[in-house]
PDB file of C-alpha atoms and ligand atoms in Angstrom:
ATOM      1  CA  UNK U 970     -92.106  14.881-108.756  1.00 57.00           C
ATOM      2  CA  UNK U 971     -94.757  14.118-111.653  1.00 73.00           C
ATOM      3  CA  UNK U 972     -94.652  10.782-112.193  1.00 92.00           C
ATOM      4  CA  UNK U 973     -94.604   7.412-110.070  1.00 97.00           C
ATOM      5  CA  UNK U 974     -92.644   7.479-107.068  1.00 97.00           C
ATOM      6  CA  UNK U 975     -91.676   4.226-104.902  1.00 98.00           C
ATOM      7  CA  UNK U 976     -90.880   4.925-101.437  1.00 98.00           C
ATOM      8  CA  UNK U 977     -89.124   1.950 -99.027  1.00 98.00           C
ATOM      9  CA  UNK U 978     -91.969  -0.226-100.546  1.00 98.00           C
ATOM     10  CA  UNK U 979     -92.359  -3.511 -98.939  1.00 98.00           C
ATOM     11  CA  UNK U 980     -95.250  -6.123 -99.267  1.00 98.00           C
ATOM     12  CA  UNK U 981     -95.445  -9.037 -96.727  1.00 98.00           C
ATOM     13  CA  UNK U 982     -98.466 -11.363 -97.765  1.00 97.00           C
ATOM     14  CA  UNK U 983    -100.340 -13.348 -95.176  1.00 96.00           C
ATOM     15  CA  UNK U 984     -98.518 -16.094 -95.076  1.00 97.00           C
ATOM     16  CA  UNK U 985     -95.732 -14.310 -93.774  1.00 96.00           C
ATOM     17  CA  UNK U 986     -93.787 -14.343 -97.573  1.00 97.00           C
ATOM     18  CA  UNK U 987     -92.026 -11.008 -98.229  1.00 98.00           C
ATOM     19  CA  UNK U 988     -92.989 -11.075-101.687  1.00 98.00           C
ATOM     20  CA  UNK U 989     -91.059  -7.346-102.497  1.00 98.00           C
ATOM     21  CA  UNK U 990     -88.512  -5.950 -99.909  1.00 98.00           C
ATOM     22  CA  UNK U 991     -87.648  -2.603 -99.934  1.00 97.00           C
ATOM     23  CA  UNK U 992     -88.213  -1.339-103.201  1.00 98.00           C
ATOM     24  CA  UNK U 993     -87.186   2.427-104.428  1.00 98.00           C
ATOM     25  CA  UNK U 994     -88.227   3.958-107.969  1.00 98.00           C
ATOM     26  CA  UNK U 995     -89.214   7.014-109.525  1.00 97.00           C
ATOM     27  CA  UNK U 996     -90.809   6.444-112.995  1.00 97.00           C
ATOM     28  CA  UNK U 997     -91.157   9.703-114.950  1.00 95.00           C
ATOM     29  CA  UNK U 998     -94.301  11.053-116.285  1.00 92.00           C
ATOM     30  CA  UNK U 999     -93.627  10.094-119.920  1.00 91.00           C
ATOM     31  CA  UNK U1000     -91.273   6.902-119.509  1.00 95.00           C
ATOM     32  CA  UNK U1001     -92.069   3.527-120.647  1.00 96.00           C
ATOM     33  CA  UNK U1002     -91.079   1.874-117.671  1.00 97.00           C
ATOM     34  CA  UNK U1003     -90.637  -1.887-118.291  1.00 97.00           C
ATOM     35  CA  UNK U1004     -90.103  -3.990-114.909  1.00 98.00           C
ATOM     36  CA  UNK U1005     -88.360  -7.425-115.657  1.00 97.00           C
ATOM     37  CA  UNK U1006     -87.243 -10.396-113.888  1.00 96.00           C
ATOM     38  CA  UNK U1007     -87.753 -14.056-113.494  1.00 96.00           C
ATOM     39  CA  UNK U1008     -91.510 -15.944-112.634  1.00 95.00           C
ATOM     40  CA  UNK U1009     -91.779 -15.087-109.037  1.00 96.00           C
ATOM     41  CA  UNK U1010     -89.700 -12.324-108.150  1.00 97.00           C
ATOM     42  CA  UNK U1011     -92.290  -9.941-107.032  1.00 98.00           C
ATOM     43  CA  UNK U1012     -93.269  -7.861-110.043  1.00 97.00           C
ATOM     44  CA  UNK U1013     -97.085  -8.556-110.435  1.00 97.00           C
ATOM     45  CA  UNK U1014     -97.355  -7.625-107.104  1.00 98.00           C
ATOM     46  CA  UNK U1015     -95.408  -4.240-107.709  1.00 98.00           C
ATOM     47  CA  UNK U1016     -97.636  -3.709-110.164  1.00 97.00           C
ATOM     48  CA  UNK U1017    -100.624  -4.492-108.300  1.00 97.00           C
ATOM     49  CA  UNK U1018     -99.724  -2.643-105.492  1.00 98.00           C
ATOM     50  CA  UNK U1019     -99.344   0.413-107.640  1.00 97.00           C
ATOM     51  CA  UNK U1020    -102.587  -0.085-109.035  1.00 96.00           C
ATOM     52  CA  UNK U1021    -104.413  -0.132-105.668  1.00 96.00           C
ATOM     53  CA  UNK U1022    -105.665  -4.202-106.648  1.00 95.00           C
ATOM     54  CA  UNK U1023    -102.971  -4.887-103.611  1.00 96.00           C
ATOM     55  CA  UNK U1024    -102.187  -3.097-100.142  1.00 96.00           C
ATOM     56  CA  UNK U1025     -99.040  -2.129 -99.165  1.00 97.00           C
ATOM     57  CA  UNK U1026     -97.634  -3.279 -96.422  1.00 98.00           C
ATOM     58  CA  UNK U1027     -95.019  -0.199 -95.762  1.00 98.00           C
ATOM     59  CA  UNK U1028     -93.826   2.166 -97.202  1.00 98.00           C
ATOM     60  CA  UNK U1029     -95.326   4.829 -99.461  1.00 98.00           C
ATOM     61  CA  UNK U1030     -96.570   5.078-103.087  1.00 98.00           C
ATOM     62  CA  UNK U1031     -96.931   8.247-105.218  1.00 97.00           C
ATOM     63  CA  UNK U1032     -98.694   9.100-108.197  1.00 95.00           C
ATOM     64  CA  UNK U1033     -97.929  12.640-109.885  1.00 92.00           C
ATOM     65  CA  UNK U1034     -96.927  14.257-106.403  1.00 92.00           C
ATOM     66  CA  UNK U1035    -100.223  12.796-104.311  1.00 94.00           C
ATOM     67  CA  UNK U1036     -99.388   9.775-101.972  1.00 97.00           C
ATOM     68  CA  UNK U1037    -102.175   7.135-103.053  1.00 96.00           C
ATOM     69  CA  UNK U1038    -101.624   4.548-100.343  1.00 96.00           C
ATOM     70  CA  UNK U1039    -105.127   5.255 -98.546  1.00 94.00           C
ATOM     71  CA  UNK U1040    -106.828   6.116-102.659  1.00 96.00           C
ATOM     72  CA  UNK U1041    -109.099   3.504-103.709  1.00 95.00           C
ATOM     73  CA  UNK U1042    -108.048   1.872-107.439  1.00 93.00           C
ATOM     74  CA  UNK U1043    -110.780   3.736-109.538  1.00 88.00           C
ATOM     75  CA  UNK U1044    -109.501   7.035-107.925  1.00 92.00           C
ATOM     76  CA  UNK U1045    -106.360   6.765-109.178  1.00 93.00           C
ATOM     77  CA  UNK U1046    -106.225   7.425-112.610  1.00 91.00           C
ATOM     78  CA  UNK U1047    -104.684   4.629-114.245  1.00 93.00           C
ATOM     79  CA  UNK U1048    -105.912   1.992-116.388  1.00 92.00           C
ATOM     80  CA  UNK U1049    -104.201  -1.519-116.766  1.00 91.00           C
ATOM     81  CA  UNK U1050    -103.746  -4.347-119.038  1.00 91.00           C
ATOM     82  CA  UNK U1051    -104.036  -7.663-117.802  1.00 86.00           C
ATOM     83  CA  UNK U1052    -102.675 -11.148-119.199  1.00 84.00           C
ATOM     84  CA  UNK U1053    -106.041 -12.488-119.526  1.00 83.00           C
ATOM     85  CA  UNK U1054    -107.547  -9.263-121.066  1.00 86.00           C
ATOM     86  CA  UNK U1055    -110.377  -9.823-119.112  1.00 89.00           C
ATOM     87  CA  UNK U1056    -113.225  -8.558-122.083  1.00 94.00           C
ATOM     88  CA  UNK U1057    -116.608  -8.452-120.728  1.00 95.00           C
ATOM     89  CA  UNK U1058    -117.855 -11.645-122.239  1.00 96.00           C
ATOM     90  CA  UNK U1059    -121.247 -10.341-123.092  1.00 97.00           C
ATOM     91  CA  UNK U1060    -120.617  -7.215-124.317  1.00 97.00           C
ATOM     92  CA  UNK U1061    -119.659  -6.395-127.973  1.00 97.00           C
ATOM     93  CA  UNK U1062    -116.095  -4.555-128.985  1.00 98.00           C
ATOM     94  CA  UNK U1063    -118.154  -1.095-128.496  1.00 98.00           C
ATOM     95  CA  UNK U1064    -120.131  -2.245-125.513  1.00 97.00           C
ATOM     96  CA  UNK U1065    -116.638  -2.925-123.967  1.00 96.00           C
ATOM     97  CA  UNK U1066    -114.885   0.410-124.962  1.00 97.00           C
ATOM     98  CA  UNK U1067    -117.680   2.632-123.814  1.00 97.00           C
ATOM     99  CA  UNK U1068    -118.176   0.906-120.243  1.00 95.00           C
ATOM    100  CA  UNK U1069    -116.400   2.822-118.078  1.00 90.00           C
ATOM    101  CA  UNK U1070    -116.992   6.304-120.033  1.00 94.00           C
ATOM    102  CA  UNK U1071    -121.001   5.283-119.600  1.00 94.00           C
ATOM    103  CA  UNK U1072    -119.505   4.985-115.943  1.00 90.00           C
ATOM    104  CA  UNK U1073    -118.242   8.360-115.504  1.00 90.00           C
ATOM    105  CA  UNK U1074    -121.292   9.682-117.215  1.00 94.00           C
ATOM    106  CA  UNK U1075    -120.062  10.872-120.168  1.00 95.00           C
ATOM    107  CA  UNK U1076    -122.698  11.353-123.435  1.00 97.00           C
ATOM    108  CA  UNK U1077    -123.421   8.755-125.721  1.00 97.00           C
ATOM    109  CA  UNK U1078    -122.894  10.814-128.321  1.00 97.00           C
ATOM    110  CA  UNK U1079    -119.020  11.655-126.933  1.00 97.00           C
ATOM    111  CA  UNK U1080    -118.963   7.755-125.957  1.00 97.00           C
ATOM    112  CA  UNK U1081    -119.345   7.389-129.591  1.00 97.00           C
ATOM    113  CA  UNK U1082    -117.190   9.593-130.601  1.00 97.00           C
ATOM    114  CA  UNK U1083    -114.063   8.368-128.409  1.00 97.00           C
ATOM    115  CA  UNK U1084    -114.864   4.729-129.597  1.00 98.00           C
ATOM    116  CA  UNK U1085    -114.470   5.299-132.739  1.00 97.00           C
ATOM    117  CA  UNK U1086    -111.292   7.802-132.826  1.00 96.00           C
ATOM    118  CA  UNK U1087    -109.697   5.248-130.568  1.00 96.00           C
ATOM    119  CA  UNK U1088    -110.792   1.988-132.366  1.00 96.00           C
ATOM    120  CA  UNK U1089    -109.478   3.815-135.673  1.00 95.00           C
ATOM    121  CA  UNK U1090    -106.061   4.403-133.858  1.00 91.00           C
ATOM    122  CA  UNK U1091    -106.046   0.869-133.244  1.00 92.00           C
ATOM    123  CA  UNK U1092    -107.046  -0.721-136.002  1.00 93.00           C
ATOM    124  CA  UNK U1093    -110.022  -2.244-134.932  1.00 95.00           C
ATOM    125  CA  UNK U1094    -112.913   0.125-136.156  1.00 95.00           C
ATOM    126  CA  UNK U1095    -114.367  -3.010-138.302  1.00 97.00           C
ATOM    127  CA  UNK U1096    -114.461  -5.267-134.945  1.00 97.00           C
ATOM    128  CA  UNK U1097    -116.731  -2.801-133.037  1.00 98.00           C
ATOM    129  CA  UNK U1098    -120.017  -5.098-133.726  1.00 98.00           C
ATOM    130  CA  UNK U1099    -118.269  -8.623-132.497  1.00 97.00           C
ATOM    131  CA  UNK U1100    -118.107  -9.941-129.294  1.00 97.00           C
ATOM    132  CA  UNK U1101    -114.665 -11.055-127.458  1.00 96.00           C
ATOM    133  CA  UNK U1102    -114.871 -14.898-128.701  1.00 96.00           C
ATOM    134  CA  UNK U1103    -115.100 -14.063-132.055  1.00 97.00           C
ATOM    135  CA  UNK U1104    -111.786 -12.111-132.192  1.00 96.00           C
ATOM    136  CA  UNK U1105    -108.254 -13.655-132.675  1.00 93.00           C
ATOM    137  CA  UNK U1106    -105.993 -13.206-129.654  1.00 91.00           C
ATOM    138  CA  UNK U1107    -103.876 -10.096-131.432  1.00 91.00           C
ATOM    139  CA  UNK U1108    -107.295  -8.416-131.994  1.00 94.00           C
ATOM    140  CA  UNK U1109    -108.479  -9.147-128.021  1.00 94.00           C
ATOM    141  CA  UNK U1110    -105.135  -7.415-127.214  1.00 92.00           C
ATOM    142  CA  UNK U1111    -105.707  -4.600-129.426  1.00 93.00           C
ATOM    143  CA  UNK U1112    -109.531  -4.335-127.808  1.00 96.00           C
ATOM    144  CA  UNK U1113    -108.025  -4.719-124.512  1.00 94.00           C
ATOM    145  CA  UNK U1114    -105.967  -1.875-124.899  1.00 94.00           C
ATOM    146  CA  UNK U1115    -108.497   0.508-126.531  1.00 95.00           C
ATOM    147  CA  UNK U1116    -110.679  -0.207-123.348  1.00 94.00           C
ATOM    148  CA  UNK U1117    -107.648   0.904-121.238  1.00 93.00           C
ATOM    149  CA  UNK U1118    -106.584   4.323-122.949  1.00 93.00           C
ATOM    150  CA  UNK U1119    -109.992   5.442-123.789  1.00 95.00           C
ATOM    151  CA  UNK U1120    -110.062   6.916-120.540  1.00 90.00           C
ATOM    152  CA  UNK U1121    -107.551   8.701-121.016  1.00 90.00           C
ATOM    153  CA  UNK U1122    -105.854   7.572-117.941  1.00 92.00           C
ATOM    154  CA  UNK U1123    -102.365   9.577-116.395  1.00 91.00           C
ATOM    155  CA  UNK U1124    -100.619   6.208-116.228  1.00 94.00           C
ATOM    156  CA  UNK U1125    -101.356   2.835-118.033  1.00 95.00           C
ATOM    157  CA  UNK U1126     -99.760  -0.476-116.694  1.00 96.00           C
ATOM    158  CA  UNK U1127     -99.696  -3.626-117.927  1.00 95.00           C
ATOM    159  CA  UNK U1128     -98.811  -7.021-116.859  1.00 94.00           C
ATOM    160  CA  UNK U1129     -97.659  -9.553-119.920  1.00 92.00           C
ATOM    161  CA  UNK U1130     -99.997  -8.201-121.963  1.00 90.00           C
ATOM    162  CA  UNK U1131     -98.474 -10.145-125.269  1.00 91.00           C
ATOM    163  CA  UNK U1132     -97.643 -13.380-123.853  1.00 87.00           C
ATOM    164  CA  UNK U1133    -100.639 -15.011-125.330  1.00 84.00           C
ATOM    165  CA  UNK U1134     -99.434 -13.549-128.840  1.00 87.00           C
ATOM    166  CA  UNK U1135     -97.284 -16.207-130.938  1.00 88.00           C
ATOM    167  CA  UNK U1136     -94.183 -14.510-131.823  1.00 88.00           C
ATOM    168  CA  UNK U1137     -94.984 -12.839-135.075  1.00 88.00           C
ATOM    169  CA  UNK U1138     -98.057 -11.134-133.291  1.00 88.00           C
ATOM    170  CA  UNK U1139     -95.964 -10.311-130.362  1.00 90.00           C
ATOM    171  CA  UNK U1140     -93.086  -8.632-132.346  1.00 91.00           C
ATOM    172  CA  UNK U1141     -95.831  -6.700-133.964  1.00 90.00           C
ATOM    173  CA  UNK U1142     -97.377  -5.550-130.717  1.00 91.00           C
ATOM    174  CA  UNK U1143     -94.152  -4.511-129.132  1.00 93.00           C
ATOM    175  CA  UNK U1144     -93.431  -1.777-132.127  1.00 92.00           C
ATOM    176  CA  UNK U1145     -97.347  -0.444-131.670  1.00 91.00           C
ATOM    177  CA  UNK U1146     -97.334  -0.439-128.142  1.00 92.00           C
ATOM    178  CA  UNK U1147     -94.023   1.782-128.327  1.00 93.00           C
ATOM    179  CA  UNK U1148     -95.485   4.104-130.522  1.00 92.00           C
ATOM    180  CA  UNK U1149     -98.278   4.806-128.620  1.00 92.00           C
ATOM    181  CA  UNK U1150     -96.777   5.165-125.999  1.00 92.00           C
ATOM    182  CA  UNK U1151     -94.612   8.156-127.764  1.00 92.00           C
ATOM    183  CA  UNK U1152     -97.983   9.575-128.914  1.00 91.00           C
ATOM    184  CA  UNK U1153     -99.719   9.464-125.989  1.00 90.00           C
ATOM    185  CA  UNK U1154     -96.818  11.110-123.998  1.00 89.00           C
ATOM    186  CA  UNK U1155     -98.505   8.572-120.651  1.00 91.00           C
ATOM    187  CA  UNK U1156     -96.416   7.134-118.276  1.00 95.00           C
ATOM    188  CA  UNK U1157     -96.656   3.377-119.011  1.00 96.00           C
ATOM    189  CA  UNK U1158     -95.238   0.329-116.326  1.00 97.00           C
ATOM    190  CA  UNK U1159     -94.958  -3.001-118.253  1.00 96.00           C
ATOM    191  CA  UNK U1160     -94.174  -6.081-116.474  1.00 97.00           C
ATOM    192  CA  UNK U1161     -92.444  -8.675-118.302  1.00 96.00           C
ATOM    193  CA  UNK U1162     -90.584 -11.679-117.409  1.00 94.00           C
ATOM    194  CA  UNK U1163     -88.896 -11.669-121.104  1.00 93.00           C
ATOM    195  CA  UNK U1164     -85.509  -9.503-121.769  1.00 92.00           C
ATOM    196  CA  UNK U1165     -86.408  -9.055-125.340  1.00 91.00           C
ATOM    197  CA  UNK U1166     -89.210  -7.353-124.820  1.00 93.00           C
ATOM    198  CA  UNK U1167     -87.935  -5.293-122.077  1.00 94.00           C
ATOM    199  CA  UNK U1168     -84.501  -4.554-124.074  1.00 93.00           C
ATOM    200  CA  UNK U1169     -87.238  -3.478-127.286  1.00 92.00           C
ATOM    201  CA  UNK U1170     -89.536  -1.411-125.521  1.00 93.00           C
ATOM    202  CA  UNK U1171     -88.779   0.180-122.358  1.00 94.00           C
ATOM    203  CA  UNK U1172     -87.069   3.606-122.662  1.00 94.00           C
ATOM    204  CA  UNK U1173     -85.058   2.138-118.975  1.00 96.00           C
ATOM    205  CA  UNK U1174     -85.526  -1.134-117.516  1.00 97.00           C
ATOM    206  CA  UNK U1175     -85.977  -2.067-114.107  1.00 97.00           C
ATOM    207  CA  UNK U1176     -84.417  -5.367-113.240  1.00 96.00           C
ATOM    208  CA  UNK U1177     -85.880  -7.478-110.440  1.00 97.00           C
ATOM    209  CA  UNK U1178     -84.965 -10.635-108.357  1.00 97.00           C
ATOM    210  CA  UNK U1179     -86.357 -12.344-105.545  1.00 97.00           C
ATOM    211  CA  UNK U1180     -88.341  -9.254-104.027  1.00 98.00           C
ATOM    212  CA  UNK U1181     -85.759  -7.080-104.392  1.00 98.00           C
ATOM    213  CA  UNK U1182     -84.949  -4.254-107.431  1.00 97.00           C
ATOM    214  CA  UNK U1183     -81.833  -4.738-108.613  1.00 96.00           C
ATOM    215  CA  UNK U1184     -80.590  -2.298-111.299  1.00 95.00           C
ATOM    216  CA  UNK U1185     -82.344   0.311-112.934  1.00 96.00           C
ATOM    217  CA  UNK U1186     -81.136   1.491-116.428  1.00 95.00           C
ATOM    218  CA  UNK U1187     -82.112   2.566-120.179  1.00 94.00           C
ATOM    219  CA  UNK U1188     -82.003  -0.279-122.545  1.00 91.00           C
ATOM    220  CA  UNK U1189     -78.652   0.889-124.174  1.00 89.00           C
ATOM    221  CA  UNK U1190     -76.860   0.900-120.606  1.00 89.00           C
ATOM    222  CA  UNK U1191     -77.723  -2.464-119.686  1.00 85.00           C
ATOM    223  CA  UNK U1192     -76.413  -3.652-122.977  1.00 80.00           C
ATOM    224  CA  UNK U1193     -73.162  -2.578-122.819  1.00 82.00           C
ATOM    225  CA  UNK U1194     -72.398  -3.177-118.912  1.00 70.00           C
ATOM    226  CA  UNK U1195     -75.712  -6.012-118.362  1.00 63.00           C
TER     227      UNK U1195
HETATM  228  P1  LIG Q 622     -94.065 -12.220-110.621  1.00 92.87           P
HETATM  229  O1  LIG Q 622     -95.106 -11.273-111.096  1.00 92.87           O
HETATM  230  O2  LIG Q 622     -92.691 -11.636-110.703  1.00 92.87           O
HETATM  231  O3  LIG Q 622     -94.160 -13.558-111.262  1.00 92.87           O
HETATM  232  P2  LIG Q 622     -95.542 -12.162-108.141  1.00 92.87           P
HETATM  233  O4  LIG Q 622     -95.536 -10.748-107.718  1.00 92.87           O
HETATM  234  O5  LIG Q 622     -96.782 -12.690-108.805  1.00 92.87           O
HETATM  235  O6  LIG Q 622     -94.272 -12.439-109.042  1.00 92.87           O
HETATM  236  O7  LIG Q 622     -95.238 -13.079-106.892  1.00 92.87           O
HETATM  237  C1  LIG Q 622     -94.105 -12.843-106.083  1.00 92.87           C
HETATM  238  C2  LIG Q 622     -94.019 -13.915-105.038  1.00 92.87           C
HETATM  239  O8  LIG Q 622     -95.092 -13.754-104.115  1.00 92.87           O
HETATM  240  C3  LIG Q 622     -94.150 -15.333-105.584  1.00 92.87           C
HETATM  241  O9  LIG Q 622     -93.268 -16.136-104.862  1.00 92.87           O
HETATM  242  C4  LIG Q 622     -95.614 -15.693-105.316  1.00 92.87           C
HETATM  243  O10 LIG Q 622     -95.780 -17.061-105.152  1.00 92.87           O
HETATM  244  C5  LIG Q 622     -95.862 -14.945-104.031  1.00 92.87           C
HETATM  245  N1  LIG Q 622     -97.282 -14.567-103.868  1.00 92.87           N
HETATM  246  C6  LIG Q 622     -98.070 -13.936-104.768  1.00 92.87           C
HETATM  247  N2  LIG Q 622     -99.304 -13.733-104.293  1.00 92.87           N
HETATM  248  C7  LIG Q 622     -99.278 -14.259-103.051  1.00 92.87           C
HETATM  249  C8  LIG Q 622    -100.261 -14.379-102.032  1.00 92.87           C
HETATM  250  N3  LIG Q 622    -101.506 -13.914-102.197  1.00 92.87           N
HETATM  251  N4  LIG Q 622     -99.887 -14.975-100.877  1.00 92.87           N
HETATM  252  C9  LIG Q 622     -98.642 -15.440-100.720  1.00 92.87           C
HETATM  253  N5  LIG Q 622     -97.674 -15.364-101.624  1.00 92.87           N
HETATM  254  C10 LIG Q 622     -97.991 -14.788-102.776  1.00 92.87           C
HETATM  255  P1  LIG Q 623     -99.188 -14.272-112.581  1.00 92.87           P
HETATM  256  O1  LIG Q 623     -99.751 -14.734-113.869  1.00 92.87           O
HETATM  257  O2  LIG Q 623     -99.290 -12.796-112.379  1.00 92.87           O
HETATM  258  O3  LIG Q 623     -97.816 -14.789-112.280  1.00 92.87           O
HETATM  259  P2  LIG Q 623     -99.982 -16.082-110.529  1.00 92.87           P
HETATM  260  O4  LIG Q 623    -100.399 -17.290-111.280  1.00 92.87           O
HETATM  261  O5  LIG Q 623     -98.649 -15.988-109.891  1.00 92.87           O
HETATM  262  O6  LIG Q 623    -100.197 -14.830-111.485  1.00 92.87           O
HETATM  263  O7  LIG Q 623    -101.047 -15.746-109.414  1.00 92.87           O
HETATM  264  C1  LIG Q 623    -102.431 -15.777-109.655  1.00 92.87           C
HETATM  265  C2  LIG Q 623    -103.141 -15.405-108.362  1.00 92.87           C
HETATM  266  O8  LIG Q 623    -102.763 -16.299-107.280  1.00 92.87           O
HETATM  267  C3  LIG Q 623    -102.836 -14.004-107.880  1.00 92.87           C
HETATM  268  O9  LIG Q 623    -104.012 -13.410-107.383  1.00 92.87           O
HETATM  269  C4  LIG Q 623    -101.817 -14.189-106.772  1.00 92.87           C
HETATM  270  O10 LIG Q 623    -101.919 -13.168-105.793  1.00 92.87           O
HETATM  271  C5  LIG Q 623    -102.210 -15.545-106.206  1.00 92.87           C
HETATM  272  N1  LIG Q 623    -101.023 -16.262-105.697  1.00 92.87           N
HETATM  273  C6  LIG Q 623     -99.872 -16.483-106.365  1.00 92.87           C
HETATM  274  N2  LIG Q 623     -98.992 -17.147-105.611  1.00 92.87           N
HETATM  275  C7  LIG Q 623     -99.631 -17.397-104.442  1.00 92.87           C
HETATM  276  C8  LIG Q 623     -99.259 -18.054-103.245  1.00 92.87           C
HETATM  277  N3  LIG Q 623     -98.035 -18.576-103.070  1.00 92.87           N
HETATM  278  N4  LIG Q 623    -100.152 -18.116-102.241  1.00 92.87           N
HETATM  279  C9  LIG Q 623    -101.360 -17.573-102.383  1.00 92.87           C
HETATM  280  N5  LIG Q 623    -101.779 -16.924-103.491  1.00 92.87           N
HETATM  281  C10 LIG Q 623    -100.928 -16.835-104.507  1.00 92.87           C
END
């Protein structure tokens, strides 16, 4: 199927620790898939494993219909959010949106062009000249996510993207990021460790604990029977 699939995922790290036991999802192609569950419990690493950042250790993951086990992360077509944000530093707002289209070799002219159409559906076409220290947090997380779909990628994740937000900011972000999503029609995989946001945004919910996936449901499901 289109989408994500999970096969019998499991990821044992070095150590020995079975950080994510035997874990089965399909994600449609246009879901906003929120994975939730306490510090620990193994859903960075889901995440990470999905993105190619982390190996499997068996099992089999799927990205629309081609097993991607053996793909390298940039081959992959997804783009993800971090915590952090991780903004180049050096670069300006534009420098950092263009990158990885100056990568693939696209125009400067079109690099131009897809800046600004995405900055504008962002709201951050007046930041484009500053560099990442001289942004608040809420606009980081704005530039952070302009970097990400700009590519246009076939599935976007992203791991607590908000939780540097203060709550006003956060509550803010969670309606945007939802409507995106529904505009962009891309799968998206959010990891969050807070049921509020995962009750607000996610169109179902995947609930995890200790390695293993416990219940997967839409939001309006796991409110009435939680
Ligand atoms: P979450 O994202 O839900 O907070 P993680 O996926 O980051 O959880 O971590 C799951 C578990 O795996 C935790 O107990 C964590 O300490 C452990 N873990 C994460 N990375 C490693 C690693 N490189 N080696 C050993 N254990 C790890
Ligand atoms: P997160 O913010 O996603 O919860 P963590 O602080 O858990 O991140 O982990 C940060 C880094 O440390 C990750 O690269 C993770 O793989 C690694 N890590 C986490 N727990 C352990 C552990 N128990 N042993 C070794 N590495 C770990």
């Amino acid at each position: 199927m289109a989408g994500i699939v999970f096969e019998q995922v499991t990821k044992q790290y070095e150590n020995g620790f079975e950080a994510v036991k035997n874990f089965n999802l399909e994600i449609g192609e246009q879901e906003f898939l929120v994975l939730v569950g306490p510090s620990g419990c193994g859903k960075t690493t889901s995440l990470r494993m999905l993105a190619g950042l982390e190996s499997i250790s068996t099992g089999n993951i799927y990205i629309n219909d081609k097993r991607v086990n053996d793909v390298a992360s940039k081959d992959r077509d997804i783009a993800m959010v971090f915590q952090s944000y991780a903004l180049y530093p050096h670069m300006t707002v534009f420098e950092n949106m263009a990158f990885s289209l100056d990568l693939q070799g696209v125009s400067k002219a079109e690099q131009k062009e897809r800046v600004q159409k995405t900055a504008t559906q962002l709201g951050i076409e007046a930041l484009l000249d500053r560099k990442p220290k001289q942004l608040s947090g809420g606009q980081r997380q704005r530039v952070a996510v302009g970097r990400a779909i700009i590519r246009d990628p076939a599935v976007f994740l992203m791991d607590e993207p908000l939780s540097n937000l203060d709550a006003k900011l956060r509550g803010q972000a969670r309606t945007e990021l939802s409507d995106l999503q529904t505009k962009l029609g891309t799968t998206f995989v959010y990891v969050t460790h807070d049921q509020v946001e995962a009750m607000t945004m996610g169109t179902r919910i995947a609930v995890m604990n200790q390695g293993i996936l416990q219940q997967v449901d839409t939001p309006q499901t796991l409110y009435e029977r939680p």
